[in-house]
Amino acid sequence: MNRVTPEQVGTPVAENLSRRAGTSSPLTITVPVTGMSCASCAISVEKTLHALPGVEDANVNFANQSALIRYQPRLLSLVEVQRSVRNAGYDLLLEAEPDNTSLAELQEASYRKLKTNTIFAFLFSIPVVFLAMFAPGWWLAKWIELALAAPVVFWFGRRYFVNAINQARHFHANMDTLVALSTGIAFTFSMVNTIVPTLFSDGMSSMGPPIYFESAAVVIAFISLGSLLEHRAKDRTSDALKKLIGLQPATVRIIRNGIETDVHVAAVQMHDTVVIRPGERVPVDGIVTSGSSYVDESMLTGEPVAVAKQPGSKVFAGTLNQRGSLTLDAQAVGSTTMLAQIIRRVEQAQGSKAPVEKLVDTIAGIFVPVVIGISFVTFAAWMLLSGTSFIPQALLASVTVLIIACPCALGLATPTALIVSMGKAADNGILIRDAQSLEITHKIDTVVLDKTGTITEGKPTVTSLIWAEEITEIEKYAAILYALERASEHPLAEAVARHFTKEGQSAPLVLTEFEALAGRGVQGRMDNELFYVGSARLLESLGMHIPMAMQSRMRAEEEAGDTIIYFFTKHQVLATISIGDPIKVGSREAIQSLRDLGIVTVMLTGDSKRSGKIVAKTTGVDQFEAELLPNEKGDYVRTLQKKGHIVAVIGDGINDSEALAQADVGIAMGAGTDIAMEVAHMTIISSDLRQVPKAMKLSRATVRTVKQNLFWAFIYNVIGIPIAAGVLYPFTGYILSPMIAGAAMALSSVSVVSNSLRLKRLSL
């Protein structure tokens, strides 16, 4: 395992990272944490991290044993962070290079050790219980029980005592403190009664003084079993992330200097020629240079249908090549591939915390000290109300309080549900930035959709280009129009440029000036004259009017829902261009699904009202607004929010970025711009709108599961602790056995995690 310690590190990992990211920028990383046994441990680590100068934010997740740290590398190195965490009684697993197997190996070794200790704890505990039940009066039985219980408590259960001592050294307390106190007190009391039987007994009882060796041993066995089951269950919550990590092949075949050779995937460089054989996974992002095949991209899009690939097609790391062979030019390798970015985003999202989880963490942080206090109060109450003759019952009740209290169930209630949910989302091609976004999504009552590239294909094509009747130099003006549209980044401009390219237009002219007019069009200068391409709004703002002849000729295209743009000067309309953008497959279905969920749908577009109305009517959106500038889209979202609506915005372009950032939840299409995806809270990798209702359903199911988990975790402790303290004794004479308390405590955590795992089977 490739762990980095302060003694081994010449240049800290953080310093290597800072050179790549820039020393003035904060870094956000996810680091595994070892030594945590409950939610209180996570709180201790989090407080330690927050206290460090240079740490801007830190979230410690008990469920996946990791810390999400945002820090300034110029002020702090990761080795210094590790040193502080170690001083608090825990550790960070640092790695010189990303190696996803090292953490798995550490967890597997921990699991094997825990499994061995659990098995032997039960093997030694069973005869102790047998002797306590069937040979209580035999003078030798208590000595045999002492001999068998001692290794269970202090060897197979030694980790609880070691961790409790480490916590006490730093004035902290956690679940291990409760286990160590309860079993240690029970064992010590029993040992004293075995060695000095008259100390707590008047000698009148033929059975001798009470001993609880069986309770101490069985509690260790049950809690170890609970930890074992919890370990397995928590491990399953991150199955989706492990599956993503497993999609990266270890070796790859490349061609260098005309020679084919197999190398480790980490050795692949940009623009290497990579050979993908049938049945192999693609190791890098690249462009196909030769060959044809079908590639299964379901890990990215969630869609099971394979996609045809031929020269010029893009392929992505982790996707599965089917029957054909492909040769490709590597465009992104290592940590820059889309797969690596998805893994990184899922890890960070799973390490983040929802608002409700932060509240639970606050409760968990004071839980253990409160329980210890309740235990002392229980003992004192028994002694005050019943007298010294009830010392065994008082001790039994106070020990049982320590055993039955379970901060783990509280600590696992929220993060396990979120981890499973985010993995489920990733399986369906939905990337969620953080837990807060997932939690808010269930409250959304209004969805605002962009039109071009979101509802429609975003690949518009020119359906007609009509020149004014008086234009005679069509070739000259066509070249100028081509130059203007080639310089623009708008999707409609790209459609015009593609049209001229297909028509065989030569290289575009060089404009002496060019300016994009946000939301309206573009302008450029050629031969000392300004030319414009844009909407009717731009045309009218310059005092121009569309000739009647052109209006009649374009009416059919407008009625079909095509977008009309104009090419003109300040003196003359030169041409009208009709551009059609087909509606995406699934858009109507997605919008109807949102409406079925009780969500109001609104379409915002910069296109004409006529075009917007036709698309709105065709897809079934509830409302639409057209001819909006980018800032007007943001203003519209703000207006909805002021009215009390929780708003999600779905978009794909730069012009949507303000609205996406303003929204309560911004959802970007994966085929859109990087800026849109950067500001969004979710990304639909496949750009299929049908994934959005799935995200809504998943959020609702996740919040429902979190509430169920929290309810049962709180109810368990609210009911269990008073019963353990002995509130039923005055009415029924019943005192809860520590053995039963230990089993209940172990099962409470397992039940919470198991409930979260039901999300994996959720049908979206």
mmCIF file of C-alpha atoms in Angstrom, residues 278-475:
data_model
loop_
_atom_site.group_PDB
_atom_site.id
_atom_site.type_symbol
_atom_site.label_atom_id
_atom_site.label_comp_id
_atom_site.label_asym_id
_atom_site.label_seq_id
_atom_site.Cartn_x
_atom_site.Cartn_y
_atom_site.Cartn_z
ATOM 1 C CA PRO A 278 -13.068 -5.573 -29.835
ATOM 2 C CA GLY A 279 -14.390 -6.073 -26.301
ATOM 3 C CA GLU A 280 -11.907 -3.667 -24.694
ATOM 4 C CA ARG A 281 -12.684 -0.607 -22.624
ATOM 5 C CA VAL A 282 -11.515 2.737 -23.946
ATOM 6 C CA PRO A 283 -8.628 3.959 -21.711
ATOM 7 C CA VAL A 284 -8.570 7.661 -22.692
ATOM 8 C CA ASP A 285 -10.739 10.354 -24.231
ATOM 9 C CA GLY A 286 -9.926 10.704 -27.906
ATOM 10 C CA ILE A 287 -10.917 11.172 -31.529
ATOM 11 C CA VAL A 288 -11.283 8.144 -33.800
ATOM 12 C CA THR A 289 -8.726 8.335 -36.624
ATOM 13 C CA SER A 290 -9.500 4.997 -38.299
ATOM 14 C CA GLY A 291 -11.844 2.055 -37.981
ATOM 15 C CA SER A 292 -15.530 1.827 -37.127
ATOM 16 C CA SER A 293 -17.431 0.165 -34.331
ATOM 17 C CA TYR A 294 -20.281 0.525 -31.877
ATOM 18 C CA VAL A 295 -19.384 1.715 -28.363
ATOM 19 C CA ASP A 296 -21.463 1.142 -25.231
ATOM 20 C CA GLU A 297 -21.575 4.544 -23.482
ATOM 21 C CA SER A 298 -24.136 3.577 -20.833
ATOM 22 C CA MET A 299 -21.676 4.394 -18.039
ATOM 23 C CA LEU A 300 -21.818 8.018 -19.189
ATOM 24 C CA THR A 301 -25.358 8.433 -20.423
ATOM 25 C CA GLY A 302 -27.340 5.681 -18.719
ATOM 26 C CA GLU A 303 -28.621 4.685 -22.172
ATOM 27 C CA PRO A 304 -28.127 0.994 -23.098
ATOM 28 C CA VAL A 305 -28.062 1.500 -26.887
ATOM 29 C CA ALA A 306 -24.516 1.422 -28.302
ATOM 30 C CA VAL A 307 -23.372 4.438 -30.340
ATOM 31 C CA ALA A 308 -21.816 4.150 -33.821
ATOM 32 C CA LYS A 309 -18.239 5.440 -34.041
ATOM 33 C CA GLN A 310 -16.265 6.289 -37.156
ATOM 34 C CA PRO A 311 -13.344 8.587 -38.034
ATOM 35 C CA GLY A 312 -13.910 11.975 -36.413
ATOM 36 C CA SER A 313 -16.138 10.615 -33.630
ATOM 37 C CA LYS A 314 -15.350 11.291 -29.993
ATOM 38 C CA VAL A 315 -14.859 8.388 -27.576
ATOM 39 C CA PHE A 316 -14.511 8.516 -23.799
ATOM 40 C CA ALA A 317 -12.522 6.613 -21.200
ATOM 41 C CA GLY A 318 -14.430 3.797 -19.514
ATOM 42 C CA THR A 319 -16.811 3.152 -22.423
ATOM 43 C CA LEU A 320 -16.885 -0.344 -23.904
ATOM 44 C CA ASN A 321 -15.904 -1.033 -27.501
ATOM 45 C CA GLN A 322 -17.961 -3.794 -29.049
ATOM 46 C CA ARG A 323 -17.106 -5.660 -32.257
ATOM 47 C CA GLY A 324 -14.946 -3.396 -34.398
ATOM 48 C CA SER A 325 -11.390 -2.146 -33.930
ATOM 49 C CA LEU A 326 -10.643 1.529 -33.475
ATOM 50 C CA THR A 327 -7.540 3.672 -33.642
ATOM 51 C CA LEU A 328 -7.735 7.017 -31.936
ATOM 52 C CA ASP A 329 -5.757 10.118 -31.111
ATOM 53 C CA ALA A 330 -5.561 10.648 -27.330
ATOM 54 C CA GLN A 331 -7.111 14.012 -26.442
ATOM 55 C CA ALA A 332 -7.378 13.646 -22.632
ATOM 56 C CA VAL A 333 -5.464 11.218 -20.411
ATOM 57 C CA GLY A 334 -5.205 10.373 -16.720
ATOM 58 C CA SER A 335 -6.998 12.781 -14.409
ATOM 59 C CA THR A 336 -8.208 14.943 -17.324
ATOM 60 C CA THR A 337 -10.546 12.346 -18.854
ATOM 61 C CA MET A 338 -14.287 12.712 -18.449
ATOM 62 C CA LEU A 339 -14.361 9.466 -16.423
ATOM 63 C CA ALA A 340 -11.749 10.831 -13.990
ATOM 64 C CA GLN A 341 -13.691 14.065 -13.653
ATOM 65 C CA ILE A 342 -16.913 12.144 -12.993
ATOM 66 C CA ILE A 343 -15.188 10.050 -10.310
ATOM 67 C CA ARG A 344 -13.756 13.183 -8.725
ATOM 68 C CA ARG A 345 -17.124 14.947 -8.721
ATOM 69 C CA VAL A 346 -18.938 11.921 -7.291
ATOM 70 C CA GLU A 347 -16.303 11.582 -4.553
ATOM 71 C CA GLN A 348 -16.611 15.248 -3.647
ATOM 72 C CA ALA A 349 -20.399 15.118 -3.754
ATOM 73 C CA GLN A 350 -20.485 12.063 -1.489
ATOM 74 C CA GLY A 351 -18.111 13.811 0.905
ATOM 75 C CA SER A 352 -20.269 16.936 1.134
ATOM 76 C CA LYS A 353 -22.968 17.458 3.739
ATOM 77 C CA ALA A 354 -26.617 18.390 3.471
ATOM 78 C CA PRO A 355 -27.977 21.010 5.904
ATOM 79 C CA VAL A 356 -29.917 18.371 7.830
ATOM 80 C CA GLU A 357 -26.724 16.345 8.267
ATOM 81 C CA LYS A 358 -24.929 19.298 9.844
ATOM 82 C CA LEU A 359 -27.717 19.550 12.411
ATOM 83 C CA VAL A 360 -27.430 15.832 13.162
ATOM 84 C CA ASP A 361 -23.642 16.186 13.495
ATOM 85 C CA THR A 362 -24.159 18.893 16.107
ATOM 86 C CA ILE A 363 -26.387 16.527 18.076
ATOM 87 C CA ALA A 364 -23.953 13.626 17.651
ATOM 88 C CA GLY A 365 -21.088 15.827 18.859
ATOM 89 C CA ILE A 366 -22.663 16.207 22.313
ATOM 90 C CA PHE A 367 -24.356 12.794 22.349
ATOM 91 C CA VAL A 368 -21.600 10.766 24.043
ATOM 92 C CA PRO A 369 -20.932 13.203 26.919
ATOM 93 C CA VAL A 370 -24.686 13.438 27.534
ATOM 94 C CA VAL A 371 -25.011 9.632 27.633
ATOM 95 C CA ILE A 372 -22.113 9.351 30.092
ATOM 96 C CA GLY A 373 -23.872 11.942 32.240
ATOM 97 C CA ILE A 374 -27.149 9.997 32.046
ATOM 98 C CA SER A 375 -25.276 6.852 33.101
ATOM 99 C CA PHE A 376 -23.891 8.560 36.221
ATOM 100 C CA VAL A 377 -27.313 10.032 37.029
ATOM 101 C CA THR A 378 -28.851 6.547 36.642
ATOM 102 C CA PHE A 379 -26.378 5.055 39.122
ATOM 103 C CA ALA A 380 -26.909 7.913 41.582
ATOM 104 C CA ALA A 381 -30.704 7.667 41.306
ATOM 105 C CA TRP A 382 -30.669 3.925 42.021
ATOM 106 C CA MET A 383 -28.455 4.444 45.045
ATOM 107 C CA LEU A 384 -30.533 7.325 46.422
ATOM 108 C CA LEU A 385 -33.880 5.627 45.889
ATOM 109 C CA SER A 386 -32.942 2.048 46.756
ATOM 110 C CA GLY A 387 -29.898 2.133 49.033
ATOM 111 C CA THR A 388 -26.592 0.314 49.009
ATOM 112 C CA SER A 389 -28.253 -3.097 48.800
ATOM 113 C CA PHE A 390 -29.089 -2.293 45.190
ATOM 114 C CA ILE A 391 -25.505 -1.618 44.073
ATOM 115 C CA PRO A 392 -25.598 -4.518 41.544
ATOM 116 C CA GLN A 393 -28.836 -3.234 39.989
ATOM 117 C CA ALA A 394 -27.548 0.359 39.943
ATOM 118 C CA LEU A 395 -24.338 -0.738 38.290
ATOM 119 C CA LEU A 396 -26.215 -2.931 35.813
ATOM 120 C CA ALA A 397 -28.558 -0.082 34.800
ATOM 121 C CA SER A 398 -25.782 2.498 34.380
ATOM 122 C CA VAL A 399 -23.684 0.067 32.313
ATOM 123 C CA THR A 400 -26.691 -0.818 30.141
ATOM 124 C CA VAL A 401 -27.303 2.894 29.444
ATOM 125 C CA LEU A 402 -23.741 3.171 28.132
ATOM 126 C CA ILE A 403 -24.178 0.096 25.961
ATOM 127 C CA ILE A 404 -27.561 0.788 24.390
ATOM 128 C CA ALA A 405 -26.890 4.412 23.402
ATOM 129 C CA CYS A 406 -25.931 4.519 19.729
ATOM 130 C CA PRO A 407 -24.471 7.662 18.135
ATOM 131 C CA CYS A 408 -23.620 5.587 15.064
ATOM 132 C CA ALA A 409 -27.241 5.237 13.999
ATOM 133 C CA LEU A 410 -27.595 9.036 14.101
ATOM 134 C CA GLY A 411 -24.313 9.565 12.307
ATOM 135 C CA LEU A 412 -25.152 7.098 9.539
ATOM 136 C CA ALA A 413 -28.770 8.144 8.991
ATOM 137 C CA THR A 414 -28.080 10.938 6.497
ATOM 138 C CA PRO A 415 -24.715 10.226 4.798
ATOM 139 C CA THR A 416 -25.475 6.615 3.882
ATOM 140 C CA ALA A 417 -28.678 7.653 2.094
ATOM 141 C CA LEU A 418 -26.850 10.463 0.280
ATOM 142 C CA ILE A 419 -23.954 8.248 -0.780
ATOM 143 C CA VAL A 420 -26.255 5.568 -2.199
ATOM 144 C CA SER A 421 -28.389 8.217 -3.896
ATOM 145 C CA MET A 422 -25.466 9.962 -5.571
ATOM 146 C CA GLY A 423 -24.129 6.632 -6.763
ATOM 147 C CA LYS A 424 -27.566 5.819 -8.171
ATOM 148 C CA ALA A 425 -27.593 9.200 -9.912
ATOM 149 C CA ALA A 426 -24.143 8.600 -11.407
ATOM 150 C CA ASP A 427 -25.325 5.219 -12.704
ATOM 151 C CA ASN A 428 -28.063 7.084 -14.566
ATOM 152 C CA GLY A 429 -25.751 9.719 -16.037
ATOM 153 C CA ILE A 430 -26.676 12.421 -13.503
ATOM 154 C CA LEU A 431 -23.786 14.184 -11.775
ATOM 155 C CA ILE A 432 -24.696 16.005 -8.566
ATOM 156 C CA ARG A 433 -22.319 18.657 -7.252
ATOM 157 C CA ASP A 434 -23.099 18.352 -3.537
ATOM 158 C CA ALA A 435 -25.517 16.967 -0.970
ATOM 159 C CA GLN A 436 -27.258 20.293 -0.490
ATOM 160 C CA SER A 437 -28.335 20.336 -4.148
ATOM 161 C CA LEU A 438 -29.787 16.849 -3.827
ATOM 162 C CA GLU A 439 -31.699 17.831 -0.693
ATOM 163 C CA ILE A 440 -33.130 21.043 -2.212
ATOM 164 C CA THR A 441 -34.225 19.300 -5.418
ATOM 165 C CA HIS A 442 -37.191 17.605 -3.733
ATOM 166 C CA LYS A 443 -38.661 21.040 -2.921
ATOM 167 C CA ILE A 444 -38.641 22.317 -6.513
ATOM 168 C CA ASP A 445 -42.059 23.480 -7.735
ATOM 169 C CA THR A 446 -41.015 25.310 -10.929
ATOM 170 C CA VAL A 447 -38.645 24.187 -13.685
ATOM 171 C CA VAL A 448 -37.365 26.787 -16.146
ATOM 172 C CA LEU A 449 -36.037 25.374 -19.423
ATOM 173 C CA ASP A 450 -33.916 26.934 -22.113
ATOM 174 C CA LYS A 451 -35.117 26.110 -25.626
ATOM 175 C CA THR A 452 -32.115 25.728 -27.918
ATOM 176 C CA GLY A 453 -29.944 22.753 -26.972
ATOM 177 C CA THR A 454 -32.155 21.824 -24.057
ATOM 178 C CA ILE A 455 -35.641 21.165 -25.410
ATOM 179 C CA THR A 456 -34.422 21.138 -29.003
ATOM 180 C CA GLU A 457 -31.428 19.350 -30.477
ATOM 181 C CA GLY A 458 -29.277 22.465 -30.399
ATOM 182 C CA LYS A 459 -28.021 21.546 -33.868
ATOM 183 C CA PRO A 460 -29.972 23.962 -36.009
ATOM 184 C CA THR A 461 -29.824 23.801 -39.783
ATOM 185 C CA VAL A 462 -30.604 26.364 -42.450
ATOM 186 C CA THR A 463 -33.914 25.498 -44.069
ATOM 187 C CA SER A 464 -33.943 28.477 -46.453
ATOM 188 C CA LEU A 465 -31.857 31.539 -47.352
ATOM 189 C CA ILE A 466 -33.711 34.210 -49.336
ATOM 190 C CA TRP A 467 -31.834 37.124 -50.853
ATOM 191 C CA ALA A 468 -33.520 40.457 -51.485
ATOM 192 C CA GLU A 469 -34.707 40.725 -55.099
ATOM 193 C CA GLU A 470 -32.509 43.724 -55.821
ATOM 194 C CA ILE A 471 -29.272 41.984 -54.709
ATOM 195 C CA THR A 472 -27.088 41.126 -57.685
ATOM 196 C CA GLU A 473 -23.684 40.533 -56.036
ATOM 197 C CA ILE A 474 -24.804 37.468 -54.103
ATOM 198 C CA GLU A 475 -21.344 35.872 -53.981
#
